[in-house]
Structure formats: C-alpha cells, structure tokens
Amino acid sequence: MDILKILSRGTKKTNTASTSATATGDLPSSGAKVNPQLYNDSVRGQKRKRQANQTDDKVEDELPEVNFFPAPDATSAREQESAKKPQRAASPPRKPTKRLPEDECRQIFRSHRLKLTILSKDQELKKPKKSSKKKQKKAVAEEDTKNDSKAQLFPQPLESFADLRNTYGISRRVAENLIAQGYRVPTEVQLGCLPLLLRPELALPDTDGLDNGINFLAVAPTGSGKTVSFLIPAINKIMRRRALEKSEGSRELEAIIVAPTRELSHQIVNEGLKLLQGTGIKIVGMKKTTNISVEQQEIAEDSSDEGSDDEDEESADEGKPKRTQKVRPATQTDILVTTPRLLINFLTSGPSGTQRVLPGVRDLILDEADVLLDPLFREHTLSIWTACTNTDLRVSLWSATMGSNIETMINEKLEGRAEALGLPVKPLLRLVVGLKDTAVPNIIHKLVYTASEQGKLLALRQLLHPSRADDSGPPLRPPFLVFTQTIDRATALHEELKYDIPLEAGGPSRIAALHSGLAESARAAIMRKFRAGDIWVLITTDVLARGVDFAGVNGVVNYDVPGSSAVYVHRAGRTGRAGRQGGIAVTFYTKEDIPFVKTVANVIAVSEKQAGKTGDEATVQKWLLDALPNVGKADRKKLRERGVESRRSGSKAKITSKSGYERRKENNRRGAIEGSKRRKQAEADGSGDEDGDEWGGIDD
Ligand code: ADP
Ligand code: MG
C-alpha cells in the first residue's frame, strides 16, 4: 500500500462537508452568538447532533471587510433573546432562593454533557438516604460508562445569570457588570460550576463533607468561558469576607491567578477589570517590579527542594519557631494575576535564608493548569501553591485538557499540604464538559498533506489568496493564526510571507510574527494590532496556543504539526470561541510528519464524532485512521518535548523559496516607496527591547 498516495487522496476528500459548513457566511469574525452553549441535547436519548446552519452554497472569494473583532453586541443579543423570553431588568430585585429537584438537576447536567465527580482518593462525601435511593442508584449505574464508574453528583445548575444574584447572592454591581458584557446565557462550564463555587452548601445541599469548602478542577472546552467561571467566585468571596469583617478600607491579597503566558495574564486582568467596575475590588497584573505584601519566614537550610518533597520540607521546619517579619507592602491589590516565574522570582528574592509566603491568599486559581503542572512550570507552580499557607485556601484548576497523571499529582499535593498543615483534606470535585481532551465541536478540521516543506509554503499561499484556490475547500479568511514549531521558523515564515499581501490591502503591515523572543512591548503592540484587525495573519509559536481569546479569529493553521494532542486541542481552540461557527483548523503535514499525524487525526475523529459528523461529512475517515501508522509512546514523548527533530536545525529547519525572493523584488519594483515606508514601520513596531524575557517555555 502506498501510504503517500492514500494520504494525498485524503487531502481532497474533505471538501464537500467543509464547503457547506463555511458557506454560511457565519464566521467567527461576523460576531457573537446569542447562545454560546456547545451542547444541549434537549430530549434524553435523542441523537446528539449539532445542526450545521442552513445556508446557500455561495463562497465569496474576496477578502472580507475589516470588521474582524466585533465587540459582543449587547443590544442585538438582548433583542434576539427577548424575542424568546420576557426581558429581564438590568438589576432585578433579589428573589427568594429557588431549588430544583435532583431529578431535574440530573436531566440538565446530562443534556449539557456535564459530569461532576469527586476525585479525592477517599471519597468522604456521602449522600443522605432517600426513599428513592435505590432507583437513583440504578439510574446512575446505568448511565455510568464502563471506564468511569465514579459516583456522579448533580448540583443545582445555573439556569440564568439572574440566579447569580437571586439565589447565590453575588453583588448587584458584579451582576450588572456581567450583563453589560452582553452575555445572556451561561455556557456549560458556567452552568455547572458557578453555583458550586459560590455556595457549595446551596448547590449540593444534601451532600455531607462540604462544610470546609471544596477544591475544584474544571475540564471544559476552549473558549467556553472559564475565565468568568473562576473570576466571579473569587470576587464574590472577597466581597463577602469584606462585608462580614466590615474591613472596607483595608486591602489584602486574597486571590492569585496563575497563567502560563503574559498575554494570557493581561487578558485575565482585562476580563477582571470589566467585572470589577465600581466594586472597589482591585485586580493587578504582576510585573517584574511589583512588590506585594508577603510574610517573610526563616527557612531551614535543607528545605530548598520543591515538588514531591513538599511534605519533607514542611516537616523539616517542624518544631522550629518561625520568625516572621513584614515586608513593606507596595502594590495594594485584592487579586493578583501572574505567570509562575514572575511570582516565584519575587517570592525568592528576599534575604537569604528566608522564604516569602502569602498567608492572606484564600483562592489559588491555576488557569491552563495542566501546562502549569507540566515539567516546564511544575516546580514554580508547586512552590507558589506551597507559599499559600492560609488554612482556608481553595485551589481551583482549569483547562480544556487534563492528563490523569496531572490529576493524580493534584490529589497528592492536596493531601501532602493538608497533612503538613494538620488540616482535613478538602474534597476535590471535578467537572468535565463534553469529552475530556477534545477539540470544540463547532469548528471544521482539515488535514492537508503537502509532501514537502516547499509544499507547505504553497499550501499556505493558497490559503492566503483564496481567489486562486482550486478545489481545496472553503477559503480561510483573515484574521488567522499560523503556528510553527520554533521561533526561528516563525521568523523565517514571516520574512517569506511579508510581501504576500498586496500593498493596496495594507502590504507587509498585515502580517506579523509573535513569539517569546520578542520584547514585552513588541508582543503587546502586536497583540493590540491583531485584536484591532490591523494585522490579518499572525505567525506564532505555542506561546499563543493557550488561553488567548481572539473572538473573531476565523482559523488556525498548523504550519508545523503540533507536539501533542493537547497542543492540537488548544491551538485549534483559538477559533470557534464562545460557540462561534465556521472556524477552520488546518494542519499541514509532510512525509516526515506521517509518524506523528495519527495523534492529530484521532483528536479530530473524536471531535467530529461529538459533533455528529459522520460518513462523508467527516474530515478523518476510518480508512485514513487505519492507514496512518500508530505513534509509539517513545515517539510521542519525543515529539511533545522536542517537536519534529528535522525542523529544529539544518536545512529542513529553514523556510525559504526562490520565488519568495523574486516576488520580493517584484513587489519592491511596484511599490518601492510605499513598501519601504511600511517595512520601516513594521520593523520599528517590532524592535522595542527594554525588557528581557521571563518566559521562554512552550516556544522551544
Ligand atoms: P476559556 O477560558 O474557556 O477558553 P474564555 O473565558 O476566554 O474561554 O471565554 C471565551 C469567550 O467567551 C470570551 O470572549 C468571553 O467574553 C466569552 N464568553 C464567556 N462567557 C460567555 C457567555 N456566557 N456568553 C457569551 N460569551 C461568553
Ligand atoms: Mg481560558
């Protein structure tokens, strides 16, 4: 069997389905969806299939108007919503608490494909005996899949945002700020976790063992509104404590949000600012120069190790009186958003022989938690966790992907910490939305075999010039992201493609490269321009693979294959945010990549199955899965850690073409003056260098 022939056949196969799906004109860049939910199987047992929007078949070839990142349109969302339901006032008076019977909670959880289980080893939580217990037990047993027999819990769901105030008592101001965002319907993760995090005793009233609070792990799709899900409970906790203690004036750092990149941290700060308007609560992004209020403790000589040695470290300190001294507080804030290294640099910069701890922190939020607990960041993340010494600490962890090894590590850390502090372990509850580790069901996937590196350039140019596209499916309209394996390749591809956009359309300024090799100010400037729609094609590395929310990104190109299935899920998840339709994820692969493609194909196959795409509609057909070689464990590990070896250095690592050089010359001839003016501008924009780089992680 000639695998290359088979694979080439595969690249042509996908088009009918994809064309009809994108011909909708309903692209991510065309605005927000009224209902951002991904799953709502209204009748139990009904075939779960998302309805692709009905459309005509016309595909426009021209570049779209520049309106790439429309703000959520509060007015039109409200109008459409009010057509269906009676309209709610902006700040309704609080109504009495309502409770749904457990059967209804179960029904809602099931129809939204939500699964809440207790992950702690010794499952302490007990449900009270009820007359219908037998029946319930039987139903649960029937529904449980073979490989996940853990008992499920069905807490009160958040049916509407109004319940946040009515039932769970969040502040009027925060409720109004949320409405001002134009959100109308809670997403699945919000529906499943907000009651539980705001008032566990109300959300799960018949469950024992929640009195001391819970720890929480959410595995929910990319773009499903996890940020709001962790911000609102954190804000609410601070406000309630302040109100109870009547400590209006004093500010104490109470919540820390850790995210792997500074782009994501900035984004979280911005989301926080929107929710916090007029509340008096402060959120701040950590900078190198930020000084926060901490306690300084003397440490024993041998306790510098972190991670699995945490218990030993704590016991080494045991018995020694801890002398503490206050460090002068500089930045007064309630919530701090930081990358692991920025905070660790601060925590370890006290006088030698001391460690800085954060006794006031009651909420530790790890966004993109699986990567924060991956070897790259693990040590720093665990050190931050250890530094949060408050006995009331609640840890919550969020991601679209979560390996079982990470879950085990979380449990071990929770147990170790509780033991060291002499506390009972708070139960760890896990909410999974849909299937773990899958890409969102509302995007179109394409696997494109390009044979060689040169083939990738050609294929990308075809995407860039949709009018020239042959039968290779729907055009990928700007704005889109292009992911490469290394910083060098991102830079080289940028050089190569700089002149591909005609001067009349903005020329080289429409394309940029962003990676951790750039200074912070340059990165921030590129992010701003991409969000503003000034940059149409952003070439990047995995530094932008996680968390960043460009609502109107129409597509993602994996110029180089992703290093793992999780990376695929996250890269692809930069499009199709908040339920938007029509986003495309294209993955190029060459002969060298064939040993690794099955990982990606598997993710696509599962996502398509979830979306109800079968037969010819599916990108990944069974024959393709059968034809692709399996990826061995060792190869998977190598790919995850190092990427495709031949792309790291040597001639294969280079991205260049003679035609590119020729076209550059041609371009210069045509628009010498304007071209050089724009080039200078682009170079000036990318050349700030006042700051070093605190994070060079995922990039390579
Ligand atoms: P995640 O962290 O799950 O990847 P984000 O928190 O970044 O997702 O949210 C993705 C997008 O969805 C953001 O633009 C956010 O403003 C929007 N969003 C969040 N909640 C809702 C909602 N209930 N309705 C509509 N849009 C929402
Ligand atoms: Mg996020």
XYZ file of C-alpha atoms and ligand atoms in Angstrom:
728
model
C 0.000 0.000 0.000
C 1.453 3.365 -0.980
C 0.713 5.468 2.038
C 1.568 8.718 0.280
C -0.956 8.056 -2.448
C -3.592 7.227 0.095
C -2.807 10.341 2.084
C -2.957 12.575 -0.965
C -6.387 11.139 -1.681
C -7.280 12.103 1.871
C -6.487 15.744 1.336
C -9.083 16.080 -1.383
C -11.779 14.179 0.407
C -12.915 16.648 2.998
C -14.292 19.360 0.880
C -17.962 18.868 0.352
C -18.754 18.893 4.007
C -16.443 21.769 4.819
C -17.689 23.911 1.998
C -21.276 23.745 3.046
C -20.332 24.455 6.619
C -18.354 27.597 5.891
C -20.543 28.833 3.147
C -22.777 30.138 5.858
C -21.076 33.487 5.989
C -21.455 32.859 9.693
C -17.803 33.181 10.577
C -16.257 33.897 13.965
C -15.416 37.370 12.690
C -19.044 38.126 11.993
C -19.901 38.487 15.661
C -21.050 36.810 18.829
C -23.580 34.022 19.026
C -26.641 34.574 21.143
C -26.328 31.132 22.632
C -22.717 30.186 23.341
C -23.568 26.695 24.569
C -21.974 23.792 22.760
C -24.239 21.037 23.981
C -27.902 20.991 24.682
C -29.441 17.641 23.923
C -32.998 18.619 24.664
C -34.503 15.158 24.902
C -32.684 12.434 26.691
C -31.768 9.588 24.411
C -32.180 11.711 21.314
C -29.398 11.504 18.779
C -26.791 14.066 19.733
C -26.070 16.056 16.683
C -25.273 19.689 16.242
C -27.227 21.311 13.489
C -24.969 22.912 10.911
C -26.508 26.210 9.910
C -28.585 26.054 6.779
C -27.140 28.250 4.094
C -26.749 28.780 0.439
C -23.618 27.446 -1.189
C -22.018 30.698 -2.198
C -18.446 31.159 -1.087
C -17.060 34.596 -1.572
C -13.557 34.725 -2.862
C -12.674 38.210 -1.878
C -11.110 39.333 1.353
C -13.774 40.274 3.829
C -14.405 43.745 5.154
C -12.261 44.656 8.105
C -14.580 44.032 10.978
C -12.728 41.153 12.486
C -13.257 41.540 16.174
C -16.684 42.936 16.783
C -17.442 43.541 20.416
C -20.191 41.368 21.840
C -23.258 43.181 20.652
C -25.209 43.620 23.826
C -28.166 45.280 22.176
C -28.755 42.817 19.399
C -28.143 39.865 21.691
C -30.717 41.281 24.054
C -33.196 41.892 21.269
C -32.909 38.376 19.944
C -33.122 36.939 23.388
C -36.165 38.983 24.288
C -37.972 37.625 21.269
C -37.888 34.277 23.010
C -38.184 35.179 26.664
C -39.601 38.016 28.690
C -36.849 40.534 29.184
C -35.048 40.864 32.475
C -34.285 44.177 34.085
C -30.617 45.100 34.343
C -30.555 44.747 38.107
C -33.574 42.802 39.212
C -34.593 42.826 42.843
C -33.447 39.691 44.663
C -35.977 36.943 44.576
C -36.242 34.118 47.069
C -33.849 31.225 46.613
C -35.184 28.527 44.346
C -34.179 24.919 44.214
C -34.674 22.313 41.549
C -35.382 18.708 42.481
C -32.431 16.367 41.983
C -34.012 14.618 39.013
C -34.212 17.871 37.161
C -30.625 18.745 38.042
C -29.563 15.383 36.685
C -31.525 15.938 33.499
C -29.948 19.341 32.944
C -26.451 18.068 33.668
C -26.885 15.175 31.286
C -28.369 17.215 28.465
C -25.460 19.666 28.663
C -22.997 16.794 28.900
C -21.731 17.832 32.292
C -20.196 15.336 34.641
C -19.299 16.158 38.221
C -17.377 13.614 40.247
C -15.304 13.508 43.402
C -11.678 12.941 42.611
C -10.257 12.723 46.112
C -8.938 9.266 46.924
C -11.045 8.571 49.969
C -14.436 9.699 48.833
C -15.719 11.153 52.048
C -18.816 12.771 50.658
C -21.973 10.907 51.423
C -25.425 11.409 50.079
C -28.234 11.112 52.606
C -30.567 8.192 52.350
C -33.747 8.892 50.482
C -36.721 6.730 49.709
C -35.910 6.764 46.017
C -32.271 5.952 46.616
C -32.482 2.531 45.053
C -33.965 3.892 41.886
C -31.425 6.690 41.724
C -28.589 4.311 42.227
C -29.823 2.127 39.430
C -30.164 5.083 37.079
C -26.670 6.298 37.900
C -25.247 2.844 37.386
C -26.914 2.576 34.008
C -25.610 5.902 32.868
C -22.068 5.498 34.074
C -19.697 4.436 31.409
C -17.568 1.394 31.986
C -14.307 3.276 32.339
C -15.618 5.926 34.699
C -17.556 4.355 37.457
C -17.068 7.214 39.926
C -20.290 8.395 41.545
C -21.668 11.460 39.870
C -23.071 14.453 41.657
C -25.834 16.649 40.322
C -25.658 20.066 41.929
C -28.030 22.925 41.261
C -27.289 24.241 37.772
C -27.119 27.924 36.926
C -30.097 28.284 34.652
C -29.730 32.000 34.111
C -27.316 34.722 35.107
C -30.096 36.326 37.141
C -29.774 33.431 39.608
C -26.252 34.567 40.440
C -27.787 37.453 42.296
C -31.152 35.993 43.241
C -30.010 32.666 44.553
C -26.293 32.900 45.120
C -26.173 36.467 46.329
C -23.410 37.999 44.244
C -23.158 41.756 44.427
C -25.521 43.845 42.352
C -22.600 45.644 40.792
C -20.901 42.478 39.598
C -24.225 41.157 38.269
C -24.692 44.367 36.292
C -21.137 44.286 35.007
C -21.753 40.783 33.739
C -24.928 41.835 31.948
C -23.037 44.747 30.425
C -20.746 42.248 28.649
C -23.696 41.148 26.558
C -23.720 37.622 27.951
C -27.232 36.245 28.074
C -26.985 32.514 28.614
C -24.420 30.784 30.802
C -22.078 28.421 28.976
C -21.953 24.803 30.123
C -18.999 25.281 32.414
C -20.632 28.343 33.971
C -23.895 26.472 34.334
C -22.178 23.589 36.067
C -19.670 25.290 38.326
C -20.840 28.729 39.397
C -23.428 27.599 41.996
C -20.964 25.078 43.336
C -18.145 27.568 43.706
C -20.309 30.379 45.013
C -22.285 28.417 47.587
C -21.410 24.700 47.731
C -23.814 24.149 50.613
C -26.687 25.502 48.490
C -25.637 23.812 45.283
C -25.265 20.391 46.889
C -27.424 20.718 49.982
C -27.788 17.012 50.679
C -24.135 16.160 50.460
C -22.002 15.891 53.573
C -18.375 16.842 53.725
C -18.579 20.232 52.060
C -18.568 22.255 55.261
C -14.897 23.097 54.967
C -15.259 24.021 51.323
C -14.006 22.277 48.217
C -11.148 22.259 45.777
C -12.144 22.242 42.162
C -10.956 21.017 38.796
C -12.741 22.014 35.595
C -12.040 20.404 32.244
C -14.072 22.401 29.757
C -13.652 23.171 26.052
C -11.576 26.024 24.710
C -13.468 29.303 24.524
C -16.240 28.122 26.823
C -15.996 30.956 29.346
C -13.773 29.514 32.046
C -12.376 32.953 32.893
C -15.735 34.269 34.103
C -16.235 30.959 35.917
C -13.234 31.495 38.143
C -13.349 35.277 38.413
C -16.896 35.596 39.747
C -16.468 33.190 42.693
C -13.108 34.756 43.579
C -14.596 38.253 43.514
C -17.640 37.130 45.475
C -15.521 35.529 48.174
C -13.523 38.705 48.662
C -16.631 40.864 48.799
C -18.398 38.582 51.256
C -15.435 38.430 53.559
C -15.011 42.149 53.456
C -18.676 42.689 54.202
C -18.597 40.192 57.080
C -15.461 41.619 58.619
C -16.510 45.157 57.779
C -12.987 45.682 56.511
C -13.935 48.151 53.796
C -10.738 50.132 53.841
C -8.063 47.512 54.226
C -6.906 45.587 51.215
C -5.286 42.220 51.408
C -4.073 39.990 48.622
C -6.721 37.261 48.688
C -6.688 35.638 45.278
C -3.891 34.656 42.956
C -4.475 33.622 39.369
C -1.560 31.891 37.678
C -1.421 31.625 33.876
C 1.417 30.325 31.688
C 1.976 33.386 29.496
C 1.906 37.111 29.942
C -0.551 37.525 27.051
C -2.994 35.356 28.939
C -2.313 37.176 32.222
C -3.055 40.538 30.602
C -6.239 39.157 29.163
C -7.394 37.850 32.538
C -6.652 41.222 34.146
C -8.772 42.908 31.475
C -11.658 40.493 31.987
C -11.370 41.101 35.722
C -11.417 44.871 35.304
C -14.669 44.636 33.381
C -16.355 42.622 36.126
C -14.938 44.753 38.911
C -16.035 48.182 37.747
C -17.468 50.124 40.638
C -16.879 47.372 43.202
C -13.792 48.779 44.906
C -12.015 45.443 44.411
C -8.655 45.664 42.714
C -7.027 43.290 40.236
C -3.409 43.751 39.174
C -1.091 42.005 36.734
C 2.286 41.056 38.196
C 5.299 42.821 36.745
C 8.976 42.396 37.397
C 8.953 45.443 39.588
C 5.799 44.612 41.521
C 6.219 44.357 45.261
C 3.395 42.652 47.084
C 2.517 42.247 50.709
C 4.023 38.995 51.971
C 5.369 37.447 55.121
C 8.995 36.509 55.328
C 9.767 33.280 57.138
C 13.110 31.869 58.112
C 13.734 28.561 56.440
C 15.814 25.569 57.341
C 18.949 25.012 55.249
C 17.832 21.755 53.657
C 14.362 22.794 52.578
C 15.033 24.362 49.236
C 13.561 21.483 47.228
C 10.039 21.634 45.915
C 7.542 19.335 44.307
C 7.149 15.843 45.642
C 9.381 16.698 48.591
C 6.935 19.206 49.935
C 5.963 17.081 52.886
C 9.563 16.614 53.924
C 10.179 20.270 53.555
C 7.369 21.122 55.881
C 8.381 18.524 58.438
C 11.973 19.749 58.312
C 10.642 23.043 59.558
C 8.572 21.444 62.240
C 9.368 22.410 65.780
C 11.440 25.417 64.795
C 9.847 28.685 65.769
C 9.139 30.646 62.606
C 10.215 34.214 62.903
C 8.184 36.359 60.633
C 8.687 39.902 59.595
C 6.514 42.105 57.431
C 7.845 43.300 54.116
C 6.810 46.807 53.202
C 3.718 46.479 51.026
C 3.945 48.336 47.771
C 1.184 47.256 45.427
C -2.124 47.039 47.216
C -4.411 44.623 45.447
C -7.063 42.021 46.173
C -6.407 39.841 43.149
C -3.038 39.246 41.504
C -2.614 37.699 38.058
C 0.830 36.351 37.307
C 2.960 33.954 35.312
C 4.678 31.358 37.506
C 8.147 32.751 37.065
C 7.308 36.369 37.808
C 5.788 35.441 41.152
C 8.498 32.938 42.022
C 11.183 35.496 41.265
C 9.516 37.792 43.740
C 8.911 35.133 46.375
C 12.529 34.013 46.267
C 14.109 37.445 46.210
C 14.013 38.042 49.962
C 17.129 37.910 52.161
C 18.923 34.580 52.007
C 17.709 32.036 54.500
C 14.173 33.325 54.276
C 11.161 32.461 52.183
C 8.224 34.623 51.378
C 4.771 33.268 51.945
C 1.299 34.505 51.109
C -0.842 33.864 54.164
C -3.751 36.034 53.043
C -4.411 34.137 49.823
C -7.614 32.097 50.058
C -8.124 31.427 46.367
C -5.391 29.968 44.190
C -6.525 29.674 40.593
C -4.417 27.807 38.077
C -5.548 28.634 34.548
C -4.290 26.192 31.922
C -3.496 24.027 34.914
C -2.208 21.016 33.005
C 0.577 23.027 31.431
C 1.303 24.757 34.739
C 1.842 21.317 36.260
C 3.839 20.028 33.311
C 7.609 19.747 33.846
C 8.168 23.147 32.244
C 6.391 25.061 35.017
C 5.774 22.397 37.642
C 8.396 23.371 40.159
C 7.378 27.014 40.154
C 3.682 26.293 40.298
C 4.044 23.900 43.206
C 6.229 26.412 45.041
C 3.548 29.073 44.671
C 0.984 26.581 45.941
C 3.184 25.847 48.966
C 3.597 29.562 49.630
C -0.178 29.934 50.010
C -0.305 28.982 53.675
C -3.848 30.043 54.552
C -5.796 27.203 56.129
C -8.907 28.213 54.166
C -7.171 28.017 50.799
C -9.313 26.829 47.915
C -7.414 25.677 44.859
C -9.153 25.590 41.517
C -7.647 24.294 38.313
C -8.892 24.985 34.797
C -8.109 23.689 31.348
C -9.533 22.120 28.219
C -7.132 19.204 28.598
C -6.069 17.227 31.642
C -3.958 14.095 31.796
C -4.733 11.570 34.516
C -1.136 11.851 35.740
C -1.776 15.543 36.425
C -4.956 14.699 38.315
C -3.027 12.261 40.472
C -0.402 14.892 41.153
C -3.064 17.397 42.202
C -4.518 14.953 44.692
C -1.094 14.169 46.100
C -0.304 17.822 46.527
C -3.645 18.486 48.221
C -3.121 15.585 50.602
C 0.508 16.479 51.333
C -0.352 20.070 52.052
C -3.294 19.201 54.307
C -1.161 16.760 56.260
C 1.652 19.260 56.662
C -0.733 21.899 57.952
C -2.639 19.407 60.096
C -5.905 20.022 58.275
C -8.568 17.742 56.848
C -8.303 17.363 53.057
C -10.987 19.353 51.296
C -12.663 17.213 48.654
C -11.535 17.743 45.074
C -14.528 17.906 42.745
C -14.024 17.572 39.015
C -16.387 18.948 36.411
C -15.942 17.698 32.857
C -17.826 19.331 29.997
C -18.280 17.095 26.961
C -15.452 14.665 26.438
C -12.090 15.355 28.003
C -9.239 16.380 25.714
C -11.296 17.029 22.598
C -11.459 19.997 20.270
C -14.648 22.068 20.239
C -17.352 20.529 18.044
C -18.168 23.770 16.224
C -15.035 24.048 14.080
C -14.028 22.440 10.802
C -10.833 20.427 10.722
C -8.650 19.878 7.687
C -5.608 17.683 7.341
C -3.555 18.718 4.340
C -0.763 16.540 3.038
C 1.863 18.792 1.480
C 4.557 16.175 0.840
C 7.455 18.554 1.500
C 8.367 21.777 3.274
C 8.035 23.636 -0.028
C 4.563 22.198 -0.318
C 3.603 23.859 2.956
C 4.541 27.277 1.632
C 2.496 26.690 -1.469
C -0.445 25.481 0.555
C -0.281 28.476 2.877
C -0.160 30.830 -0.089
C -3.250 29.170 -1.432
C -4.980 29.892 1.832
C -3.777 33.478 1.729
C -5.104 34.018 -1.760
C -8.466 32.350 -1.700
C -9.387 33.679 -5.133
C -6.690 31.446 -6.532
C -7.792 28.454 -4.545
C -8.634 25.374 -6.508
C -10.811 22.693 -5.024
C -9.088 22.677 -1.676
C -12.162 23.617 0.287
C -13.509 26.814 1.754
C -11.158 29.770 1.877
C -9.575 30.539 5.191
C -10.366 34.167 5.701
C -8.281 36.532 7.730
C -7.740 37.061 10.512
C -5.993 33.810 11.178
C -3.145 32.385 13.198
C -0.268 30.300 11.868
C 1.595 28.067 14.321
C 5.184 26.979 13.760
C 7.382 24.679 15.792
C 10.164 27.113 16.668
C 10.829 30.818 16.991
C 13.278 30.636 14.085
C 10.672 29.130 11.839
C 8.094 31.748 12.847
C 10.590 34.492 11.982
C 11.573 32.858 8.705
C 7.981 32.290 7.640
C 7.203 35.895 8.434
C 10.087 37.035 6.234
C 8.886 34.764 3.486
C 5.285 35.891 3.533
C 5.735 39.552 4.342
C 5.104 40.657 0.791
C 2.268 38.343 0.002
C -0.453 40.797 0.885
C -0.820 43.393 -1.847
C 0.132 46.911 -0.958
C -3.373 48.070 -1.762
C -4.583 45.812 1.046
C -2.038 47.059 3.536
C 1.089 45.123 2.477
C 3.615 43.821 4.992
C 1.945 45.517 7.951
C -0.876 42.979 7.687
C 1.425 40.100 8.665
C 3.383 39.782 11.902
C 5.207 37.216 13.985
C 4.826 36.933 17.751
C 6.977 34.725 19.956
C 8.792 34.816 23.254
C 11.988 36.034 21.577
C 10.411 39.476 21.278
C 10.418 42.116 23.952
C 7.282 42.528 26.028
C 6.392 45.866 24.464
C 6.643 44.438 20.948
C 4.482 41.479 21.926
C 1.886 43.772 23.436
C 1.853 46.004 20.345
C 1.295 43.040 18.033
C -1.499 41.726 20.237
C -3.177 45.123 20.163
C -2.966 45.369 16.378
C -4.210 41.841 15.844
C -7.160 42.469 18.114
C -7.857 45.738 16.312
C -7.945 43.980 12.941
C -4.823 45.788 11.636
C -2.860 42.550 11.443
C -4.577 39.824 9.429
C -2.143 36.954 9.658
C -0.294 36.323 12.871
C 2.523 33.801 12.745
C 3.329 32.457 16.155
C 4.587 29.595 18.266
C 2.868 27.706 21.042
C 3.239 30.838 23.167
C -0.203 31.807 21.828
C -1.602 28.278 21.752
C -3.297 28.537 25.123
C -5.940 30.720 26.629
C -5.750 33.817 24.470
C -9.144 34.878 23.284
C -9.315 36.475 19.853
C -13.057 36.295 19.458
C -13.048 36.872 15.708
C -10.222 34.589 14.585
C -11.561 32.672 11.609
C -8.967 29.992 11.569
C -5.783 28.388 12.685
C -3.076 26.905 10.507
C -0.755 24.332 11.985
C 2.122 25.031 9.638
C 4.073 22.511 11.690
C 2.288 19.589 13.327
C 1.509 20.162 16.997
C 3.636 18.307 19.519
C 0.750 16.533 21.239
C -2.976 16.035 21.091
C -3.386 18.607 23.888
C -1.465 21.187 21.860
C -3.731 20.470 18.883
C -6.838 20.981 21.020
C -5.537 24.303 22.320
C -4.207 25.643 19.006
C -7.436 24.753 17.215
C -9.351 26.297 20.099
C -8.129 29.789 19.215
C -11.047 29.786 16.772
C -14.679 28.917 17.432
C -14.728 30.884 20.687
C -17.966 31.051 22.674
C -19.770 28.710 20.293
C -18.986 30.682 17.112
C -19.443 28.670 13.915
C -17.336 28.477 10.788
C -13.820 28.484 12.296
C -11.326 26.282 10.466
C -8.284 24.421 11.785
C -5.904 23.366 9.009
C -2.965 21.080 9.721
C -0.191 20.658 7.161
C 1.905 17.563 7.215
C 4.836 16.334 5.209
C 6.436 12.979 4.690
C 8.459 13.483 7.880
C 5.310 14.077 9.891
C 3.477 10.914 8.937
C 4.656 9.023 12.022
C 3.004 11.694 14.190
C -0.179 12.541 12.348
C -2.299 9.853 13.900
C -2.288 11.757 17.196
C -3.927 14.718 15.473
C -6.224 12.553 13.367
C -7.505 10.830 16.494
C -8.403 14.126 18.145
C -10.202 15.267 15.011
C -12.071 11.969 14.723
C -13.338 12.180 18.311
C -14.340 15.838 17.931
C -16.216 15.099 14.732
C -17.985 12.199 16.341
C -19.062 14.503 19.170
C -20.305 16.995 16.610
C -22.342 14.256 14.969
C -20.325 14.441 11.736
C -20.230 11.038 10.176
C -19.609 9.476 6.790
C -18.589 11.918 4.093
C -19.097 14.867 6.434
C -16.090 13.836 8.494
C -12.558 15.031 7.751
C -10.986 11.951 9.186
C -12.457 8.867 7.602
C -11.943 5.443 9.038
C -9.695 4.372 6.163
C -7.378 7.292 6.911
C -7.142 6.378 10.577
C -6.440 2.789 9.582
C -3.787 3.839 7.076
C -1.870 6.104 9.411
C 0.768 4.348 11.474
C 0.314 4.283 15.224
C 2.508 6.621 17.210
C 4.680 4.798 19.732
C 4.900 6.045 23.306
C 8.571 6.976 22.955
C 7.908 8.905 19.740
C 5.013 10.734 21.325
C 7.194 11.793 24.207
C 9.966 12.939 21.876
C 7.548 14.915 19.773
C 5.989 16.531 22.810
C 9.320 17.581 24.220
C 11.309 18.432 21.104
C 8.948 18.642 18.140
C 9.904 17.152 14.787
C 13.665 16.790 15.065
C 14.496 17.718 11.476
C 12.801 21.085 11.940
C 14.999 22.082 14.840
C 18.136 22.714 12.830
C 19.800 22.085 9.483
C 18.429 22.670 6.025
C 14.983 21.229 6.753
C 14.533 23.781 9.508
C 14.720 26.627 7.026
C 11.733 28.158 5.376
C 12.691 29.781 2.149
C 11.862 29.807 -1.513
C 13.395 31.373 -4.539
C 10.038 32.501 -5.691
C 9.703 34.395 -2.465
C 12.871 36.311 -3.294
C 11.670 37.048 -6.765
C 8.315 38.196 -5.596
C 10.007 40.448 -3.102
C 11.949 42.099 -5.885
C 8.830 42.446 -7.952
C 6.991 43.908 -5.029
C 9.750 46.424 -4.443
C 9.685 47.455 -8.046
C 5.955 48.005 -7.948
C 5.699 49.938 -4.798
C 9.221 50.905 -3.808
C 8.349 53.994 -1.867
C 5.268 52.824 -0.123
C 6.756 49.405 0.515
C 9.830 50.724 2.267
C 7.790 53.120 4.315
C 5.594 50.288 5.568
C 8.561 47.995 6.140
C 10.263 50.579 8.291
C 7.100 50.999 10.263
C 6.755 47.246 10.751
C 10.360 46.935 11.843
C 10.067 49.851 14.245
C 7.000 48.239 15.764
C 8.791 45.004 16.427
C 12.060 46.306 17.804
C 11.449 47.521 21.356
C 13.791 45.768 23.739
C 13.723 47.380 27.139
C 12.758 44.174 28.885
C 14.227 40.722 28.905
C 12.044 37.693 28.592
C 10.679 35.987 31.655
C 9.269 33.068 29.819
C 10.765 31.096 27.010
C 8.853 27.943 27.704
C 6.457 26.437 25.243
C 8.226 28.257 22.437
C 11.146 25.900 22.227
P -11.907 29.712 28.015
O -11.086 30.250 29.146
O -12.876 28.681 28.440
O -11.089 29.281 26.847
P -12.787 32.451 27.854
O -13.047 32.644 29.286
O -11.534 33.045 27.289
O -12.829 30.901 27.468
O -14.063 32.957 27.058
C -14.146 32.875 25.666
C -15.020 33.969 25.134
O -16.356 33.731 25.507
C -14.658 35.322 25.675
O -14.647 36.231 24.592
C -15.764 35.655 26.635
O -16.008 37.026 26.666
C -16.929 34.911 26.031
N -17.949 34.462 26.984
C -17.765 33.997 28.231
N -18.949 33.653 28.795
C -19.898 33.899 27.864
C -21.316 33.752 27.833
N -21.985 33.259 28.856
N -21.966 34.125 26.708
C -21.293 34.609 25.650
N -19.964 34.771 25.614
C -19.267 34.413 26.695
Mg -9.096 30.401 29.395
